[in-house]
Short mmCIF file of C-alpha atoms and ligand atoms in Angstrom, two decimals:
data_model
loop_
_atom_site.label_atom_id
_atom_site.label_comp_id
_atom_site.label_asym_id
_atom_site.label_seq_id
_atom_site.Cartn_x
_atom_site.Cartn_y
_atom_site.Cartn_z
CA UNK T 1 -46.41 59.65 -44.00
CA UNK T 2 -44.30 60.37 -40.94
CA UNK T 3 -41.05 62.16 -41.73
CA UNK T 4 -37.97 60.29 -40.64
CA UNK T 5 -36.09 62.10 -37.91
CA UNK T 6 -33.11 64.08 -39.17
CA UNK T 7 -31.01 63.67 -36.05
CA UNK T 8 -30.60 61.07 -33.39
CA UNK T 9 -30.94 61.36 -29.66
CA UNK T 10 -27.95 60.02 -27.75
CA UNK T 11 -27.52 59.16 -24.06
CA UNK T 12 -24.63 60.59 -22.04
CA UNK T 13 -23.14 57.11 -21.55
CA UNK T 14 -23.15 56.43 -25.29
CA UNK T 15 -21.63 59.79 -26.14
CA UNK T 16 -18.91 59.32 -23.51
CA UNK T 17 -18.12 55.86 -24.85
CA UNK T 18 -17.96 57.09 -28.45
CA UNK T 19 -15.52 59.86 -27.51
CA UNK T 20 -13.40 57.58 -25.32
CA UNK T 21 -13.20 55.04 -28.15
CA UNK T 22 -11.93 57.76 -30.46
CA UNK T 23 -14.93 57.87 -32.81
CA UNK T 24 -14.60 61.03 -34.91
CA UNK T 25 -17.15 63.39 -33.37
CA UNK T 26 -17.37 67.14 -32.80
CA UNK T 27 -19.19 68.47 -29.74
CA UNK T 28 -21.17 71.71 -30.08
CA UNK T 29 -22.38 73.41 -26.91
CA UNK T 30 -25.30 75.78 -27.42
CA UNK T 31 -25.65 77.17 -23.86
CA UNK T 32 -24.64 80.60 -22.65
CA UNK T 33 -21.05 81.65 -22.04
CA UNK T 34 -21.68 81.64 -18.28
CA UNK T 35 -22.98 78.08 -18.32
CA UNK T 36 -20.10 76.96 -20.52
CA UNK T 37 -17.53 78.64 -18.30
CA UNK T 38 -18.83 76.76 -15.30
CA UNK T 39 -18.50 73.28 -16.86
CA UNK T 40 -18.47 71.74 -20.29
CA UNK T 41 -17.45 68.62 -22.13
CA UNK T 42 -13.68 68.90 -22.82
CA UNK T 43 -13.00 69.86 -26.41
CA UNK T 44 -16.51 71.20 -27.09
CA UNK T 45 -17.06 74.38 -29.10
CA UNK T 46 -19.44 77.04 -27.76
CA UNK T 47 -21.99 78.78 -29.98
CA UNK T 48 -24.97 79.93 -27.88
CA UNK T 49 -28.33 78.98 -29.41
CA UNK T 50 -29.38 82.59 -29.99
CA UNK T 51 -26.16 83.21 -31.97
CA UNK T 52 -26.35 80.04 -34.03
CA UNK T 53 -27.98 81.72 -37.05
CA UNK T 54 -25.37 84.49 -37.29
CA UNK T 55 -22.44 82.16 -36.52
CA UNK T 56 -23.53 79.08 -38.45
CA UNK T 57 -20.25 79.14 -40.42
CA UNK T 58 -18.39 78.42 -37.17
CA UNK T 59 -20.22 75.14 -36.67
CA UNK T 60 -17.59 72.35 -36.93
CA UNK T 61 -17.82 71.23 -40.55
CA UNK T 62 -15.02 68.74 -41.01
CA UNK T 63 -17.51 66.10 -42.12
CA UNK T 64 -17.64 64.30 -38.77
CA UNK T 65 -20.91 63.85 -36.84
CA UNK T 66 -21.78 66.61 -34.39
CA UNK T 67 -23.13 66.02 -30.88
CA UNK T 68 -25.14 69.03 -29.66
CA UNK T 69 -25.20 69.76 -25.95
CA UNK T 70 -27.13 72.13 -23.70
CA UNK T 71 -28.05 72.12 -20.01
CA UNK T 72 -31.10 69.82 -20.03
CA UNK T 73 -31.61 68.79 -23.67
CA UNK T 74 -34.14 71.42 -24.74
CA UNK T 75 -31.99 74.01 -26.51
CA UNK T 76 -29.95 71.24 -28.14
CA UNK T 77 -33.11 69.85 -29.79
CA UNK T 78 -33.88 73.32 -31.24
CA UNK T 79 -30.27 73.61 -32.42
CA UNK T 80 -30.47 70.18 -34.08
CA UNK T 81 -33.68 71.20 -35.84
CA UNK T 82 -32.06 74.46 -37.01
CA UNK T 83 -28.92 72.69 -38.28
CA UNK T 84 -30.84 69.84 -39.89
CA UNK T 85 -32.96 72.38 -41.81
CA UNK T 86 -29.72 73.87 -43.14
CA UNK T 87 -28.61 70.52 -44.45
CA UNK T 88 -26.29 69.43 -41.62
CA UNK T 89 -26.69 65.71 -41.27
CA UNK T 90 -25.20 63.25 -38.77
CA UNK T 91 -26.45 65.14 -35.74
CA UNK T 92 -26.74 63.77 -32.21
CA UNK T 93 -28.83 65.51 -29.55
CA UNK T 94 -27.52 64.75 -26.03
CA UNK T 95 -30.56 63.56 -24.07
CA UNK T 96 -30.85 65.32 -20.73
CA UNK T 97 -28.03 67.75 -21.56
CA UNK T 98 -24.84 68.18 -19.58
CA UNK T 99 -26.79 67.06 -16.50
CA UNK T 100 -26.77 63.58 -18.02
CA UNK T 101 -23.08 63.63 -18.99
CA UNK T 102 -21.14 60.99 -17.00
CA UNK T 103 -17.63 61.92 -18.15
CA UNK T 104 -15.07 64.51 -17.09
CA UNK T 105 -15.85 68.21 -17.43
CA UNK T 106 -13.65 71.23 -18.12
CA UNK T 107 -14.23 74.79 -16.94
CA UNK T 108 -13.38 78.29 -18.16
CA UNK T 109 -13.57 80.01 -21.51
CA UNK T 110 -9.95 79.52 -22.50
CA UNK T 111 -10.82 75.87 -23.01
CA UNK T 112 -13.36 76.71 -25.75
CA UNK T 113 -12.67 74.29 -28.59
CA UNK T 114 -9.40 73.16 -27.03
CA UNK T 115 -8.68 69.69 -25.80
CA UNK T 116 -7.44 70.71 -22.34
CA UNK T 117 -7.91 67.26 -20.88
CA UNK T 118 -8.94 65.39 -23.98
CA UNK T 119 -11.20 62.39 -23.69
CA UNK T 120 -10.44 60.89 -27.08
CA UNK T 121 -7.30 58.82 -27.58
CA UNK T 122 -4.59 59.92 -29.98
CA UNK T 123 -5.32 59.12 -33.64
CA UNK T 124 -1.80 57.67 -34.04
CA UNK T 125 -2.74 55.00 -31.50
CA UNK T 126 -6.15 54.25 -33.01
CA UNK T 127 -4.87 54.09 -36.57
CA UNK T 128 -1.99 51.77 -35.72
CA UNK T 129 -3.71 49.61 -33.13
CA UNK T 130 -3.46 46.57 -35.41
CA UNK T 131 0.35 46.57 -35.03
CA UNK T 132 0.20 46.03 -31.27
CA UNK T 133 0.74 42.56 -29.78
CA UNK T 134 -2.03 41.86 -27.24
CA UNK T 135 -1.23 41.49 -23.58
CA UNK T 136 0.10 43.82 -20.90
CA UNK T 137 0.49 47.53 -21.76
CA UNK T 138 2.05 50.48 -19.96
CA UNK T 139 1.09 54.13 -20.58
CA UNK T 140 3.91 56.39 -19.33
CA UNK T 141 2.86 59.90 -18.18
CA UNK T 142 -0.72 58.85 -18.92
CA UNK T 143 -2.35 62.07 -17.64
CA UNK T 144 -6.07 61.44 -17.31
CA UNK T 145 -5.60 58.13 -19.07
CA UNK T 146 -7.34 58.56 -22.41
CA UNK T 147 -4.85 56.30 -24.22
CA UNK T 148 -4.59 53.80 -21.35
CA UNK T 149 -8.40 53.59 -21.24
CA UNK T 150 -8.57 53.09 -24.99
CA UNK T 151 -6.16 50.15 -24.73
CA UNK T 152 -8.16 48.71 -21.81
CA UNK T 153 -11.46 48.97 -23.71
CA UNK T 154 -9.75 47.13 -26.58
CA UNK T 155 -8.72 44.15 -24.48
CA UNK T 156 -5.33 45.12 -23.05
CA UNK T 157 -4.41 44.66 -19.42
CA UNK T 158 -3.13 48.16 -18.65
CA UNK T 159 -0.80 49.87 -16.19
CA UNK T 160 -0.60 53.64 -16.30
CA UNK T 161 1.83 55.88 -14.44
CA UNK T 162 1.79 59.62 -13.88
CA UNK T 163 3.38 61.95 -11.34
CA UNK T 164 0.11 63.83 -10.75
CA UNK T 165 -2.06 62.02 -8.16
CA UNK T 166 -5.22 63.90 -9.24
CA UNK T 167 -4.71 62.85 -12.84
CA UNK T 168 -4.21 59.22 -11.78
CA UNK T 169 -7.34 59.34 -9.60
CA UNK T 170 -9.39 60.74 -12.47
CA UNK T 171 -7.96 58.22 -14.93
CA UNK T 172 -8.88 55.34 -12.64
CA UNK T 173 -12.38 56.67 -12.07
CA UNK T 174 -12.94 57.22 -15.80
CA UNK T 175 -11.68 53.74 -16.64
CA UNK T 176 -14.02 52.17 -14.07
CA UNK T 177 -16.95 54.19 -15.38
CA UNK T 178 -16.26 52.92 -18.89
CA UNK T 179 -16.02 49.34 -17.64
CA UNK T 180 -12.33 49.08 -18.58
CA UNK T 181 -10.32 49.27 -15.35
CA UNK T 182 -6.63 50.14 -15.43
CA UNK T 183 -3.94 49.94 -12.75
CA UNK T 184 -3.09 53.57 -12.21
CA UNK T 185 0.12 54.27 -10.32
CA UNK T 186 1.40 57.58 -9.01
CA UNK T 187 5.08 57.70 -9.88
CA UNK T 188 7.84 59.95 -11.11
CA UNK T 189 9.63 58.53 -14.13
CA UNK T 190 12.36 61.18 -14.01
CA UNK T 191 13.79 60.95 -10.51
CA UNK T 192 14.18 57.19 -10.20
CA UNK T 193 11.27 56.67 -7.79
CA UNK T 194 9.35 54.84 -10.53
CA UNK T 195 11.31 52.51 -12.79
CA UNK T 196 9.79 50.49 -15.62
CA UNK T 197 10.30 46.80 -14.75
CA UNK T 198 12.51 44.77 -17.08
CA UNK T 199 11.02 42.79 -20.01
CA UNK T 200 7.50 43.07 -18.64
CA UNK T 201 5.34 44.76 -21.22
CA UNK T 202 3.95 43.78 -24.62
CA UNK T 203 3.28 47.43 -25.41
CA UNK T 204 4.56 50.71 -23.97
CA UNK T 205 2.94 53.97 -25.10
CA UNK T 206 4.07 57.53 -24.43
CA UNK T 207 2.18 60.56 -25.69
CA UNK T 208 2.99 64.23 -25.25
CA UNK T 209 5.85 63.71 -22.83
CA UNK T 210 9.61 63.63 -23.36
CA UNK T 211 12.30 62.59 -20.95
CA UNK T 212 15.22 61.25 -22.98
CA UNK T 213 16.70 58.87 -20.36
CA UNK T 214 13.39 56.97 -20.57
CA UNK T 215 14.28 55.64 -24.00
CA UNK T 216 16.61 53.07 -22.45
CA UNK T 217 14.04 52.08 -19.83
CA UNK T 218 11.39 51.62 -22.54
CA UNK T 219 13.72 49.47 -24.61
CA UNK T 220 14.47 47.33 -21.55
CA UNK T 221 10.89 47.26 -20.28
CA UNK T 222 9.42 45.64 -23.41
CA UNK T 223 9.38 41.87 -23.83
CA UNK T 224 11.05 40.55 -26.97
CA UNK T 225 8.47 41.07 -29.75
CA UNK T 226 6.86 43.93 -27.82
CA UNK T 227 6.05 47.30 -29.40
CA UNK T 228 6.65 50.90 -28.43
CA UNK T 229 4.34 53.74 -29.48
CA UNK T 230 5.96 57.12 -28.87
CA UNK T 231 4.61 60.43 -30.07
CA UNK T 232 5.25 63.96 -28.90
CA UNK T 233 6.08 67.47 -30.08
CA UNK T 234 8.96 67.96 -32.50
CA UNK T 235 11.31 70.90 -33.03
CA UNK T 236 8.91 72.31 -35.67
CA UNK T 237 6.68 73.29 -32.72
CA UNK T 238 9.00 76.24 -31.96
CA UNK T 239 7.31 78.16 -34.80
CA UNK T 240 3.81 77.24 -33.66
CA UNK T 241 3.57 77.77 -29.91
CA UNK T 242 4.50 76.04 -26.65
CA UNK T 243 6.37 73.93 -25.70
CA UNK T 244 9.58 75.61 -26.90
CA UNK T 245 12.12 74.04 -24.53
CA UNK T 246 14.42 71.74 -26.58
CA UNK T 247 14.21 69.25 -23.71
CA UNK T 248 10.55 68.74 -24.66
CA UNK T 249 10.96 68.63 -28.45
CA UNK T 250 12.04 65.66 -30.56
CA UNK T 251 14.80 66.36 -33.07
CA UNK T 252 14.35 65.27 -36.71
CA UNK T 253 14.98 61.53 -36.98
CA UNK T 254 15.60 61.15 -33.25
CA UNK T 255 13.08 58.37 -32.64
CA UNK T 256 14.32 56.38 -35.63
CA UNK T 257 17.84 56.61 -34.20
CA UNK T 258 16.78 55.46 -30.76
CA UNK T 259 15.06 52.38 -32.21
CA UNK T 260 17.29 51.85 -35.26
CA UNK T 261 18.02 48.22 -34.36
CA UNK T 262 14.29 47.43 -34.03
CA UNK T 263 11.69 46.81 -36.72
CA UNK T 264 10.18 50.21 -37.49
CA UNK T 265 6.50 49.79 -38.28
CA UNK T 266 5.45 53.41 -38.62
CA UNK T 267 7.02 56.83 -38.32
CA UNK T 268 5.53 60.28 -38.63
CA UNK T 269 7.04 63.74 -38.50
CA UNK T 270 4.56 66.36 -39.58
CA UNK T 271 2.56 69.45 -38.88
CA UNK T 272 -0.85 68.25 -37.78
CA UNK T 273 -3.91 70.45 -38.36
CA UNK T 274 -6.21 70.63 -35.35
CA UNK T 275 -9.48 72.05 -36.60
CA UNK T 276 -11.01 75.51 -36.83
CA UNK T 277 -9.63 78.13 -34.46
CA UNK T 278 -6.86 75.88 -33.16
CA UNK T 279 -3.20 76.23 -34.16
CA UNK T 280 -1.59 73.19 -35.79
CA UNK T 281 1.07 71.27 -33.87
CA UNK T 282 4.35 69.71 -34.95
CA UNK T 283 4.60 66.09 -33.88
CA UNK T 284 6.87 63.15 -34.45
CA UNK T 285 5.97 59.57 -33.66
CA UNK T 286 7.17 56.01 -34.03
CA UNK T 287 5.90 52.48 -33.68
CA UNK T 288 8.72 49.97 -33.42
CA UNK T 289 8.92 46.30 -32.53
CA UNK T 290 11.65 44.83 -30.36
CA UNK T 291 13.24 41.83 -32.05
CA UNK T 292 11.99 38.46 -30.81
CA UNK T 293 15.60 37.44 -30.04
CA UNK T 294 17.18 40.30 -28.16
C1 LIG R 1 0.84 66.76 -21.69
S1 LIG R 1 0.40 65.59 -20.47
C2 LIG R 1 0.13 64.16 -21.49
C3 LIG R 1 -0.82 63.19 -20.86
C4 LIG R 1 -1.17 61.98 -21.72
N1 LIG R 1 -0.01 61.21 -22.11
C5 LIG R 1 -1.97 62.42 -22.94
O1 LIG R 1 -1.40 62.54 -24.03
O2 LIG R 1 -3.17 62.68 -22.77
C6 LIG R 1 1.94 65.22 -19.70
C7 LIG R 1 1.80 64.36 -18.46
O3 LIG R 1 3.10 64.02 -17.98
C8 LIG R 1 3.02 63.93 -16.59
N2 LIG R 1 4.37 64.02 -16.05
C9 LIG R 1 5.20 65.09 -16.05
N3 LIG R 1 6.36 64.79 -15.46
C10 LIG R 1 6.29 63.49 -15.08
C11 LIG R 1 7.18 62.61 -14.42
N4 LIG R 1 8.39 63.02 -14.03
N5 LIG R 1 6.80 61.34 -14.16
C12 LIG R 1 5.55 60.93 -14.55
N6 LIG R 1 4.66 61.72 -15.18
C13 LIG R 1 5.02 62.99 -15.46
C14 LIG R 1 2.13 65.09 -16.21
O4 LIG R 1 1.59 64.95 -14.91
C15 LIG R 1 1.08 65.03 -17.31
O5 LIG R 1 -0.02 64.26 -16.93
#
């Protein structure tokens, strides 16, 4: 009787889509350090195939499926076999290796295991998606657009603004590739050259960016009944690493104060673990709904 396969083969497109949709998934790269340094999937962890046996304890083991990546899909199949024999289940072997990867790539060793330009949306957004009224959304300081793209793939019409033209270009390209176009705009939300239009949006999201004068613009930019999703570093981050500038750190209870006359749907203020080898981060977040009559 044929043995059922103990891992699945996955295409680059499918892996990219899973990550962009925020499916919990670890990416293990089994190439050499030189190959990894040159280009790799953002957020992937490097353990070269020949070191896998001695470093098997470093394989991401948080219970989420693991996608294994190499250059052309040969070493990754051996790694899957090795891991499956040691009882690791939920394995995906990237068919064709990094050559077949359609998404963004990172370079350098300092990015090993770190989400330098993450592909996956923030969990706070995914977990609270059901609170958001459908329609037109704005992602402020969207970076490479992971959260904007997530909203677009889930049916929102999305504008995204960022001051960095390269980031906006990459966000637009990624959104097109995933079949969920966004309107990416290059704009500076701090110097008055980009201003959120009044009562325009059903949802405004801001992640990992703080410019306090924006709070008023966000309040004004939402339609009555619209929702804000704001999450960034809090003062607890001072003990954990950058950023340390108080201008970039939310004070305890600050978001609740800013939106205290709105319906508060969710708040968080916690130290968030970020997986093996990565320091935790201190974040605060809120989801609040503007009153229908305002
Ligand atoms: C840490 S990144 C966060 C990106 C994205 N929100 C995310 O969580 O993936 C901060 C972003 O803010 C953008 N940014 C900084 N100053 C800005 C400004 N004055 N106006 C618009 N965007 C700005 C940067 O270009 C960068 O993409």
